[in-house]
mmCIF file of C-alpha atoms in Angstrom:
data_model
loop_
_atom_site.group_PDB
_atom_site.id
_atom_site.type_symbol
_atom_site.label_atom_id
_atom_site.label_comp_id
_atom_site.label_asym_id
_atom_site.label_seq_id
_atom_site.Cartn_x
_atom_site.Cartn_y
_atom_site.Cartn_z
ATOM 1 C CA MET Q 116 -21.735 -28.104 -1.773
ATOM 2 C CA ASP Q 117 -25.448 -28.599 -1.215
ATOM 3 C CA PRO Q 118 -25.663 -31.533 1.260
ATOM 4 C CA SER Q 119 -28.858 -32.763 -0.398
ATOM 5 C CA ARG Q 120 -26.892 -33.425 -3.593
ATOM 6 C CA ARG Q 121 -24.041 -35.349 -2.002
ATOM 7 C CA SER Q 122 -25.577 -38.797 -2.157
ATOM 8 C CA VAL Q 123 -26.521 -38.395 -5.820
ATOM 9 C CA ILE Q 124 -23.144 -36.964 -6.810
ATOM 10 C CA GLY Q 125 -21.390 -39.536 -4.661
ATOM 11 C CA ALA Q 126 -23.065 -42.349 -6.571
ATOM 12 C CA GLY Q 127 -21.805 -40.885 -9.845
ATOM 13 C CA LEU Q 128 -18.360 -40.370 -8.379
ATOM 14 C CA PHE Q 129 -18.077 -43.983 -7.280
ATOM 15 C CA SER Q 130 -19.223 -45.157 -10.700
ATOM 16 C CA VAL Q 131 -16.231 -43.268 -12.109
ATOM 17 C CA ALA Q 132 -14.005 -44.922 -9.513
ATOM 18 C CA LEU Q 133 -15.024 -48.286 -10.965
ATOM 19 C CA THR Q 134 -13.095 -47.413 -14.142
ATOM 20 C CA VAL Q 135 -9.832 -46.923 -12.239
ATOM 21 C CA PRO Q 136 -7.455 -49.920 -12.281
ATOM 22 C CA ASP Q 137 -7.698 -52.008 -9.086
ATOM 23 C CA TRP Q 138 -10.998 -50.258 -8.366
ATOM 24 C CA PRO Q 139 -11.968 -52.216 -5.231
ATOM 25 C CA ASP Q 140 -8.900 -50.834 -3.470
ATOM 26 C CA VAL Q 141 -9.627 -47.347 -4.817
ATOM 27 C CA VAL Q 142 -13.204 -47.397 -3.537
ATOM 28 C CA GLY Q 143 -12.029 -48.697 -0.202
ATOM 29 C CA ARG Q 144 -9.547 -45.866 0.186
ATOM 30 C CA MET Q 145 -12.160 -43.278 -0.761
ATOM 31 C CA GLU Q 146 -14.605 -44.666 1.776
ATOM 32 C CA ALA Q 147 -11.921 -44.712 4.455
ATOM 33 C CA VAL Q 148 -11.034 -41.065 4.051
ATOM 34 C CA GLN Q 149 -14.663 -39.940 3.864
ATOM 35 C CA THR Q 150 -15.496 -41.714 7.136
ATOM 36 C CA GLY Q 151 -12.413 -40.328 8.851
ATOM 37 C CA ARG Q 152 -10.614 -43.670 9.179
ATOM 38 C CA ALA Q 153 -7.663 -42.626 7.022
ATOM 39 C CA GLN Q 154 -5.265 -40.701 9.262
ATOM 40 C CA ARG Q 155 -2.122 -41.207 7.190
ATOM 41 C CA ILE Q 156 -1.721 -41.377 3.412
ATOM 42 C CA GLY Q 157 0.907 -42.708 1.031
ATOM 43 C CA MET Q 158 1.637 -42.720 -2.694
ATOM 44 C CA ALA Q 159 -1.287 -45.087 -3.309
ATOM 45 C CA GLU Q 160 -3.677 -42.271 -2.418
ATOM 46 C CA VAL Q 161 -1.774 -39.854 -4.658
ATOM 47 C CA ASP Q 162 -1.974 -42.309 -7.555
ATOM 48 C CA MET Q 163 -5.706 -42.685 -6.990
ATOM 49 C CA VAL Q 164 -6.263 -38.902 -7.162
ATOM 50 C CA ILE Q 165 -4.249 -38.736 -10.386
ATOM 51 C CA ALA Q 166 -6.216 -41.636 -11.903
ATOM 52 C CA MET Q 167 -9.570 -40.142 -10.922
ATOM 53 C CA THR Q 168 -8.558 -36.759 -12.378
ATOM 54 C CA GLU Q 169 -7.696 -38.441 -15.671
ATOM 55 C CA ARG Q 170 -11.069 -40.210 -15.792
ATOM 56 C CA VAL Q 171 -13.019 -37.040 -15.029
ATOM 57 C CA SER Q 172 -11.005 -35.194 -17.696
ATOM 58 C CA GLU Q 173 -11.983 -37.840 -20.252
ATOM 59 C CA LEU Q 174 -15.653 -37.397 -19.334
ATOM 60 C CA ASP Q 175 -15.288 -33.626 -19.724
ATOM 61 C CA ASP Q 176 -13.730 -34.027 -23.175
ATOM 62 C CA GLN Q 177 -16.527 -36.297 -24.331
ATOM 63 C CA PHE Q 178 -19.609 -34.881 -22.618
ATOM 64 C CA GLY Q 179 -18.836 -31.351 -21.425
ATOM 65 C CA GLY Q 180 -18.325 -29.636 -18.094
ATOM 66 C CA ARG Q 181 -21.906 -29.824 -16.833
ATOM 67 C CA HIS Q 182 -21.709 -33.617 -16.688
ATOM 68 C CA ALA Q 183 -18.248 -33.978 -15.170
ATOM 69 C CA ARG Q 184 -17.776 -30.930 -12.947
ATOM 70 C CA PRO Q 185 -20.103 -31.993 -10.075
ATOM 71 C CA MET Q 186 -18.102 -35.207 -9.677
ATOM 72 C CA ALA Q 187 -14.815 -33.311 -9.622
ATOM 73 C CA ALA Q 188 -16.165 -30.867 -7.040
ATOM 74 C CA ALA Q 189 -17.491 -33.682 -4.842
ATOM 75 C CA PHE Q 190 -14.172 -35.512 -5.082
ATOM 76 C CA LEU Q 191 -12.293 -32.366 -4.061
ATOM 77 C CA VAL Q 192 -14.523 -31.709 -1.060
ATOM 78 C CA ASN Q 193 -15.050 -35.240 0.208
ATOM 79 C CA THR Q 194 -11.755 -36.971 -0.559
ATOM 80 C CA VAL Q 195 -8.913 -34.703 -1.664
ATOM 81 C CA ALA Q 196 -9.372 -32.009 0.996
ATOM 82 C CA PRO Q 197 -9.118 -34.590 3.832
ATOM 83 C CA TYR Q 198 -6.074 -36.116 2.129
ATOM 84 C CA LEU Q 199 -4.375 -32.708 2.219
ATOM 85 C CA LYS Q 200 -4.914 -32.594 5.988
ATOM 86 C CA ALA Q 201 -3.777 -36.172 6.674
ATOM 87 C CA ASP Q 202 -0.347 -37.115 7.995
ATOM 88 C CA ALA Q 203 2.154 -38.031 5.289
ATOM 89 C CA PRO Q 204 5.910 -38.113 4.608
ATOM 90 C CA GLU Q 205 7.100 -34.898 2.981
ATOM 91 C CA PRO Q 206 7.475 -36.356 -0.543
ATOM 92 C CA VAL Q 207 3.930 -37.766 -0.345
ATOM 93 C CA ARG Q 208 2.544 -34.489 0.985
ATOM 94 C CA LYS Q 209 4.065 -32.555 -1.914
ATOM 95 C CA ALA Q 210 2.887 -35.134 -4.443
ATOM 96 C CA MET Q 211 -0.667 -34.916 -3.047
ATOM 97 C CA MET Q 212 -0.619 -31.111 -3.306
ATOM 98 C CA SER Q 213 0.548 -31.447 -6.898
ATOM 99 C CA ALA Q 214 -2.240 -33.925 -7.705
ATOM 100 C CA ALA Q 215 -4.770 -31.656 -5.983
ATOM 101 C CA SER Q 216 -3.564 -28.644 -7.963
ATOM 102 C CA ASP Q 217 -4.135 -30.497 -11.224
ATOM 103 C CA LEU Q 218 -7.656 -31.435 -10.128
ATOM 104 C CA CYS Q 219 -8.368 -27.822 -9.087
ATOM 105 C CA TYR Q 220 -7.197 -26.633 -12.505
ATOM 106 C CA LEU Q 221 -9.399 -29.181 -14.277
ATOM 107 C CA THR Q 222 -12.397 -28.217 -12.140
ATOM 108 C CA GLY Q 223 -11.815 -24.531 -12.902
ATOM 109 C CA TYR Q 224 -11.590 -25.330 -16.604
ATOM 110 C CA MET Q 225 -14.936 -27.127 -16.441
ATOM 111 C CA VAL Q 226 -16.507 -24.214 -14.553
ATOM 112 C CA VAL Q 227 -15.329 -21.915 -17.367
ATOM 113 C CA ASP Q 228 -17.062 -24.301 -19.759
ATOM 114 C CA GLU Q 229 -20.265 -23.734 -17.772
ATOM 115 C CA GLY Q 230 -19.793 -19.961 -17.957
ATOM 116 C CA VAL Q 231 -19.435 -19.354 -14.188
ATOM 117 C CA HIS Q 232 -16.307 -17.247 -14.482
ATOM 118 C CA GLY Q 233 -15.946 -15.891 -10.942
ATOM 119 C CA LEU Q 234 -16.040 -19.386 -9.445
ATOM 120 C CA ALA Q 235 -13.598 -20.612 -12.093
ATOM 121 C CA GLN Q 236 -11.070 -17.994 -11.008
ATOM 122 C CA GLN Q 237 -11.327 -19.238 -7.420
ATOM 123 C CA TYR Q 238 -10.461 -22.758 -8.547
ATOM 124 C CA TYR Q 239 -7.603 -21.428 -10.683
ATOM 125 C CA LEU Q 240 -6.156 -19.427 -7.798
ATOM 126 C CA LYS Q 241 -6.281 -22.476 -5.521
ATOM 127 C CA ALA Q 242 -4.570 -24.507 -8.244
ATOM 128 C CA LEU Q 243 -1.783 -21.895 -8.413
ATOM 129 C CA GLN Q 244 -1.346 -21.969 -4.627
ATOM 130 C CA LEU Q 245 -1.104 -25.757 -4.502
ATOM 131 C CA ALA Q 246 1.156 -25.947 -7.556
ATOM 132 C CA GLY Q 247 3.483 -23.328 -6.088
ATOM 133 C CA ALA Q 248 3.633 -25.069 -2.705
ATOM 134 C CA SER Q 249 4.424 -28.402 -4.348
ATOM 135 C CA GLU Q 250 6.876 -26.892 -6.884
ATOM 136 C CA ASP Q 251 4.753 -28.266 -9.733
ATOM 137 C CA HIS Q 252 5.862 -25.978 -12.568
ATOM 138 C CA LEU Q 253 3.805 -27.789 -15.194
ATOM 139 C CA THR Q 254 0.450 -27.264 -13.471
ATOM 140 C CA TYR Q 255 1.451 -23.736 -12.439
ATOM 141 C CA CYS Q 256 2.135 -22.755 -16.058
ATOM 142 C CA THR Q 257 -0.886 -24.646 -17.349
ATOM 143 C CA THR Q 258 -3.150 -22.830 -14.891
ATOM 144 C CA LEU Q 259 -1.798 -19.396 -15.827
ATOM 145 C CA ARG Q 260 -2.376 -20.272 -19.461
ATOM 146 C CA GLY Q 261 -5.912 -21.440 -18.628
ATOM 147 C CA MET Q 262 -6.569 -18.085 -16.986
ATOM 148 C CA SER Q 263 -5.321 -16.417 -20.178
ATOM 149 C CA VAL Q 264 -7.676 -18.552 -22.276
ATOM 150 C CA GLN Q 265 -10.557 -17.496 -20.030
ATOM 151 C CA ALA Q 266 -9.581 -13.828 -20.385
ATOM 152 C CA VAL Q 267 -9.217 -13.934 -24.169
ATOM 153 C CA ASP Q 268 -12.578 -15.711 -24.542
ATOM 154 C CA LEU Q 269 -14.156 -12.883 -22.527
ATOM 155 C CA GLY Q 270 -12.476 -10.271 -24.734
ATOM 156 C CA HIS Q 271 -9.993 -9.035 -22.110
ATOM 157 C CA GLY Q 272 -6.975 -8.930 -24.407
ATOM 158 C CA PRO Q 273 -4.460 -7.052 -22.190
ATOM 159 C CA ALA Q 274 -5.180 -9.313 -19.195
ATOM 160 C CA ALA Q 275 -4.940 -12.375 -21.433
ATOM 161 C CA MET Q 276 -1.560 -11.176 -22.692
ATOM 162 C CA ARG Q 277 -0.203 -10.614 -19.174
ATOM 163 C CA LEU Q 278 -1.296 -14.064 -18.074
ATOM 164 C CA ALA Q 279 0.068 -15.768 -21.206
ATOM 165 C CA ASP Q 280 3.411 -14.012 -20.733
ATOM 166 C CA ALA Q 281 3.457 -15.008 -17.055
ATOM 167 C CA ALA Q 282 2.867 -18.632 -18.008
ATOM 168 C CA ALA Q 283 5.756 -18.525 -20.477
ATOM 169 C CA ALA Q 284 8.065 -16.794 -17.982
ATOM 170 C CA ALA Q 285 7.287 -19.423 -15.336
ATOM 171 C CA SER Q 286 8.464 -22.197 -17.661
ATOM 172 C CA PRO Q 287 11.850 -21.116 -19.071
ATOM 173 C CA ASN Q 288 13.001 -24.705 -19.656
ATOM 174 C CA ALA Q 289 9.839 -25.952 -21.352
ATOM 175 C CA GLY Q 290 10.134 -28.691 -23.935
ATOM 176 C CA PRO Q 291 8.924 -28.100 -27.491
ATOM 177 C CA ARG Q 292 5.335 -29.271 -26.970
ATOM 178 C CA MET Q 293 4.922 -27.136 -23.858
ATOM 179 C CA ARG Q 294 6.524 -24.205 -25.669
ATOM 180 C CA ALA Q 295 4.036 -24.591 -28.525
ATOM 181 C CA PHE Q 296 1.231 -24.796 -25.941
ATOM 182 C CA LEU Q 297 2.327 -21.501 -24.363
ATOM 183 C CA ALA Q 298 3.312 -19.613 -27.529
ATOM 184 C CA GLY Q 299 0.012 -20.451 -29.235
ATOM 185 C CA GLN Q 300 -1.840 -18.730 -26.427
ATOM 186 C CA GLN Q 301 0.549 -15.754 -26.513
ATOM 187 C CA ALA Q 302 -0.187 -15.435 -30.232
ATOM 188 C CA HIS Q 303 -3.956 -15.440 -29.674
ATOM 189 C CA ALA Q 304 -3.754 -12.873 -26.872
ATOM 190 C CA ALA Q 305 -1.398 -10.621 -28.838
ATOM 191 C CA ALA Q 306 -3.718 -10.731 -31.849
ATOM 192 C CA GLN Q 307 -6.676 -9.712 -29.702
ATOM 193 C CA THR Q 308 -4.765 -6.659 -28.468
ATOM 194 C CA GLY Q 309 -4.034 -5.679 -32.083
ATOM 195 C CA ASP Q 310 -0.318 -6.485 -31.840
ATOM 196 C CA ARG Q 311 0.009 -8.040 -35.279
ATOM 197 C CA ASN Q 312 3.803 -8.260 -35.271
ATOM 198 C CA ASN Q 313 4.119 -10.158 -31.996
ATOM 199 C CA ALA Q 314 1.097 -12.320 -32.779
ATOM 200 C CA LEU Q 315 2.808 -13.584 -35.926
ATOM 201 C CA ILE Q 316 6.153 -14.001 -34.138
ATOM 202 C CA TYR Q 317 4.547 -16.125 -31.408
ATOM 203 C CA LEU Q 318 2.606 -18.101 -34.003
ATOM 204 C CA ARG Q 319 5.805 -18.948 -35.905
ATOM 205 C CA GLU Q 320 7.408 -19.943 -32.599
ATOM 206 C CA ALA Q 321 4.469 -22.226 -31.812
ATOM 207 C CA GLU Q 322 4.613 -23.825 -35.270
ATOM 208 C CA ALA Q 323 8.382 -24.417 -35.028
ATOM 209 C CA ALA Q 324 8.044 -25.909 -31.544
ATOM 210 C CA MET Q 325 5.204 -28.176 -32.686
ATOM 211 C CA ASP Q 326 7.309 -29.430 -35.593
ATOM 212 C CA LYS Q 327 10.041 -30.406 -33.111
ATOM 213 C CA ALA Q 328 7.558 -32.027 -30.740
ATOM 214 C CA GLU Q 329 5.883 -34.071 -33.468
ATOM 215 C CA SER Q 330 9.226 -35.293 -34.817
ATOM 216 C CA ARG Q 331 10.157 -36.606 -31.355
ATOM 217 C CA GLU Q 332 6.891 -38.172 -30.230
ATOM 218 C CA LYS Q 333 3.217 -38.536 -30.928
ATOM 219 C CA ALA Q 334 1.622 -37.316 -27.725
ATOM 220 C CA PHE Q 335 -2.042 -38.107 -27.271
ATOM 221 C CA GLY Q 336 -3.943 -35.995 -24.756
ATOM 222 C CA SER Q 337 -1.805 -32.862 -24.865
ATOM 223 C CA TYR Q 338 -1.320 -29.838 -27.101
ATOM 224 C CA ASP Q 339 -1.352 -31.259 -30.621
ATOM 225 C CA PRO Q 340 -1.546 -30.040 -34.254
ATOM 226 C CA SER Q 341 -5.328 -29.703 -34.002
ATOM 227 C CA SER Q 342 -4.925 -27.346 -31.044
ATOM 228 C CA LEU Q 343 -2.269 -25.368 -32.899
ATOM 229 C CA HIS Q 344 -4.530 -24.902 -35.942
ATOM 230 C CA TYR Q 345 -7.284 -23.744 -33.614
ATOM 231 C CA HIS Q 346 -4.936 -20.978 -32.435
ATOM 232 C CA ILE Q 347 -3.856 -20.202 -35.992
ATOM 233 C CA SER Q 348 -7.519 -19.803 -36.947
ATOM 234 C CA HIS Q 349 -8.255 -17.397 -34.121
ATOM 235 C CA VAL Q 350 -5.103 -15.364 -34.711
ATOM 236 C CA ARG Q 351 -6.022 -14.988 -38.383
ATOM 237 C CA HIS Q 352 -9.572 -14.077 -37.424
ATOM 238 C CA GLU Q 353 -8.417 -11.415 -34.953
ATOM 239 C CA LEU Q 354 -6.092 -9.983 -37.602
ATOM 240 C CA GLY Q 355 -8.861 -9.782 -40.212
ATOM 241 C CA ASP Q 356 -7.871 -12.730 -42.404
ATOM 242 C CA LEU Q 357 -11.290 -14.410 -42.527
ATOM 243 C CA PRO Q 358 -10.559 -16.888 -45.367
ATOM 244 C CA GLY Q 359 -7.369 -17.923 -43.544
ATOM 245 C CA ALA Q 360 -9.340 -18.363 -40.323
ATOM 246 C CA VAL Q 361 -11.802 -20.645 -42.112
ATOM 247 C CA GLU Q 362 -9.079 -22.837 -43.611
ATOM 248 C CA ALA Q 363 -7.200 -23.181 -40.308
ATOM 249 C CA MET Q 364 -10.391 -24.109 -38.423
ATOM 250 C CA LYS Q 365 -11.176 -26.734 -41.065
ATOM 251 C CA GLU Q 366 -7.723 -28.214 -40.505
ATOM 252 C CA SER Q 367 -8.192 -28.151 -36.741
ATOM 253 C CA ASP Q 368 -11.427 -30.085 -37.140
ATOM 254 C CA ARG Q 369 -9.814 -32.593 -39.504
ATOM 255 C CA LEU Q 370 -7.013 -33.334 -37.046
ATOM 256 C CA CYS Q 371 -9.155 -33.460 -33.894
ATOM 257 C CA TYR Q 372 -9.087 -36.788 -32.033
ATOM 258 C CA ASP Q 373 -12.454 -38.512 -31.689
ATOM 259 C CA ILE Q 374 -12.395 -38.350 -27.885
ATOM 260 C CA TYR Q 375 -12.537 -34.530 -27.912
ATOM 261 C CA ARG Q 376 -16.230 -34.338 -28.774
ATOM 262 C CA ARG Q 377 -16.931 -31.069 -26.924
ATOM 263 C CA SER Q 378 -14.047 -29.313 -28.694
ATOM 264 C CA ARG Q 379 -15.143 -30.692 -32.051
ATOM 265 C CA VAL Q 380 -18.723 -29.422 -31.658
ATOM 266 C CA LYS Q 381 -17.508 -25.996 -30.535
ATOM 267 C CA GLU Q 382 -15.000 -25.710 -33.387
ATOM 268 C CA ARG Q 383 -17.541 -26.728 -36.029
ATOM 269 C CA ALA Q 384 -19.970 -24.147 -34.686
ATOM 270 C CA THR Q 385 -17.212 -21.535 -34.752
ATOM 271 C CA LEU Q 386 -16.388 -22.556 -38.315
ATOM 272 C CA GLY Q 387 -20.008 -21.854 -39.214
ATOM 273 C CA GLU Q 388 -19.668 -18.355 -37.775
ATOM 274 C CA PHE Q 389 -16.473 -17.710 -39.734
ATOM 275 C CA HIS Q 390 -18.103 -18.935 -42.954
ATOM 276 C CA MET Q 391 -20.981 -16.513 -42.397
ATOM 277 C CA GLN Q 392 -18.591 -13.629 -41.841
ATOM 278 C CA VAL Q 393 -17.000 -14.432 -45.203
ATOM 279 C CA GLY Q 394 -20.477 -14.528 -46.761
ATOM 280 C CA HIS Q 395 -20.737 -18.274 -47.418
ATOM 281 C CA LEU Q 396 -24.217 -19.075 -46.085
ATOM 282 C CA GLU Q 397 -24.530 -22.641 -47.340
ATOM 283 C CA ALA Q 398 -21.028 -23.593 -46.172
ATOM 284 C CA ALA Q 399 -21.917 -22.136 -42.779
ATOM 285 C CA CYS Q 400 -25.083 -24.216 -42.636
ATOM 286 C CA ALA Q 401 -23.100 -27.345 -43.502
ATOM 287 C CA ALA Q 402 -20.636 -26.685 -40.662
ATOM 288 C CA TRP Q 403 -23.450 -25.990 -38.193
ATOM 289 C CA ASN Q 404 -25.233 -29.186 -39.242
ATOM 290 C CA GLU Q 405 -22.058 -31.131 -38.468
ATOM 291 C CA ALA Q 406 -21.943 -29.463 -35.060
ATOM 292 C CA LEU Q 407 -25.566 -30.463 -34.437
ATOM 293 C CA ASP Q 408 -24.736 -34.114 -35.183
ATOM 294 C CA GLU Q 409 -23.082 -34.429 -31.758
ATOM 295 C CA TYR Q 410 -24.496 -31.441 -29.910
ATOM 296 C CA PRO Q 411 -27.165 -33.460 -28.016
ATOM 297 C CA LEU Q 412 -24.377 -35.513 -26.389
ATOM 298 C CA VAL Q 413 -22.595 -32.456 -24.969
ATOM 299 C CA GLN Q 414 -23.526 -30.403 -21.915
ATOM 300 C CA SER Q 415 -21.453 -27.233 -22.261
ATOM 301 C CA GLY Q 416 -22.193 -23.579 -21.663
ATOM 302 C CA ARG Q 417 -19.630 -22.534 -24.263
ATOM 303 C CA VAL Q 418 -21.223 -24.761 -26.893
ATOM 304 C CA ASP Q 419 -24.670 -23.407 -25.970
ATOM 305 C CA GLN Q 420 -23.336 -19.892 -26.588
ATOM 306 C CA ARG Q 421 -22.185 -20.950 -30.050
ATOM 307 C CA MET Q 422 -25.677 -22.311 -30.750
ATOM 308 C CA GLN Q 423 -27.242 -19.019 -29.652
ATOM 309 C CA THR Q 424 -24.940 -17.219 -32.066
ATOM 310 C CA MET Q 425 -25.955 -19.621 -34.819
ATOM 311 C CA PHE Q 426 -29.654 -18.837 -34.337
ATOM 312 C CA ALA Q 427 -28.940 -15.107 -34.389
ATOM 313 C CA MET Q 428 -26.839 -15.327 -37.560
ATOM 314 C CA ILE Q 429 -29.236 -17.467 -39.615
ATOM 315 C CA ARG Q 430 -32.476 -15.758 -38.536
ATOM 316 C CA PRO Q 431 -32.231 -13.069 -41.292
ATOM 317 C CA HIS Q 432 -31.730 -15.802 -43.938
ATOM 318 C CA LEU Q 433 -34.650 -18.158 -43.310
ATOM 319 C CA ARG Q 434 -35.910 -17.755 -46.879
ATOM 320 C CA ASN Q 435 -32.850 -19.743 -47.941
ATOM 321 C CA PRO Q 436 -33.696 -23.483 -47.945
ATOM 322 C CA ALA Q 437 -30.414 -24.534 -46.281
ATOM 323 C CA ALA Q 438 -30.817 -21.972 -43.514
ATOM 324 C CA ARG Q 439 -34.475 -22.870 -43.009
ATOM 325 C CA ASP Q 440 -33.735 -26.600 -42.786
ATOM 326 C CA LEU Q 441 -30.904 -25.952 -40.324
ATOM 327 C CA HIS Q 442 -33.122 -23.731 -38.196
ATOM 328 C CA GLU Q 443 -35.875 -26.369 -38.025
ATOM 329 C CA ARG Q 444 -33.413 -29.121 -37.148
ATOM 330 C CA ALA Q 445 -31.704 -27.000 -34.480
ATOM 331 C CA ARG Q 446 -35.024 -26.179 -32.822
ATOM 332 C CA LEU Q 447 -35.591 -29.884 -32.226
ATOM 333 C CA VAL Q 448 -32.285 -30.561 -30.449
ATOM 334 C CA THR Q 449 -31.507 -27.349 -28.538
ATOM 335 C CA PRO Q 450 -33.129 -25.950 -25.365
ATOM 336 C CA ALA Q 451 -35.900 -23.446 -26.019
ATOM 337 C CA SER Q 452 -33.946 -20.833 -24.035
ATOM 338 C CA LEU Q 453 -31.344 -20.673 -26.804
ATOM 339 C CA LEU Q 454 -33.944 -19.406 -29.268
ATOM 340 C CA ALA Q 455 -34.594 -16.227 -27.271
#
């Protein structure tokens, strides 16, 4: 990390710490470890890392990786890394490695959102190492699946399939929500490789598992029906069913929780692309306008890519009033670099 940025990032990091319950104690523990006074840690430090990871994740969901990732990276370097070196009872040591693996995964996910894929893989590999050492099967599987998502987004279908299968194999006793989480990604990867039969098999498995999960509990903050419809949309798109892809993405958007602003903007922009591929220009412009409603609040490389695609797709249609109005509005709220 650039030392000149530490004080600025540190200020932001401590402002996040203020949102953690019992924050004066949290800040005190963070200061102690950063100044070298903390030689031994306990479960209180583990709980603090977990709480901070949850807060940073919420910021990422609402505002994108560019806002939240520097804080996560600073927290890893300045606080969590010293915790991993401190003396601790064995159960605490393993719990801290597990908490650190989850934070490494989250940081890698945010780096993917920025589009820095080589660095993201380094974070993911460290997350796998820490999850394996702490016997944290959930984070291990989640990280493998995240690596598959990265691969499929980059168009590396075979690699995405291997990673999705590895994630599923590493979690043989997964509950229904986790199974839906894993099978949805297997379906997307299989569709990208052209394996229609297995893509549909995995998709049915994901849908059946989600039905079981939803009948047992309503889990906020995990794989949910909106996420499943996102996968359904992309599977249908990969398999050439463009109208089906549009309808599934609409349903994903309808079911998306308000807190997931970055996902909502990205999905609405993707919906615009799918509408254009069907030939529905005005419907595409409506979807893109909805994406622009919240775009200025999000700092995300992936969302910026969707905006670049939007400009490219509407440029040939600027004689159409809806396309022209969208283009003029977008120019006012997007960086000039996206127009190139």
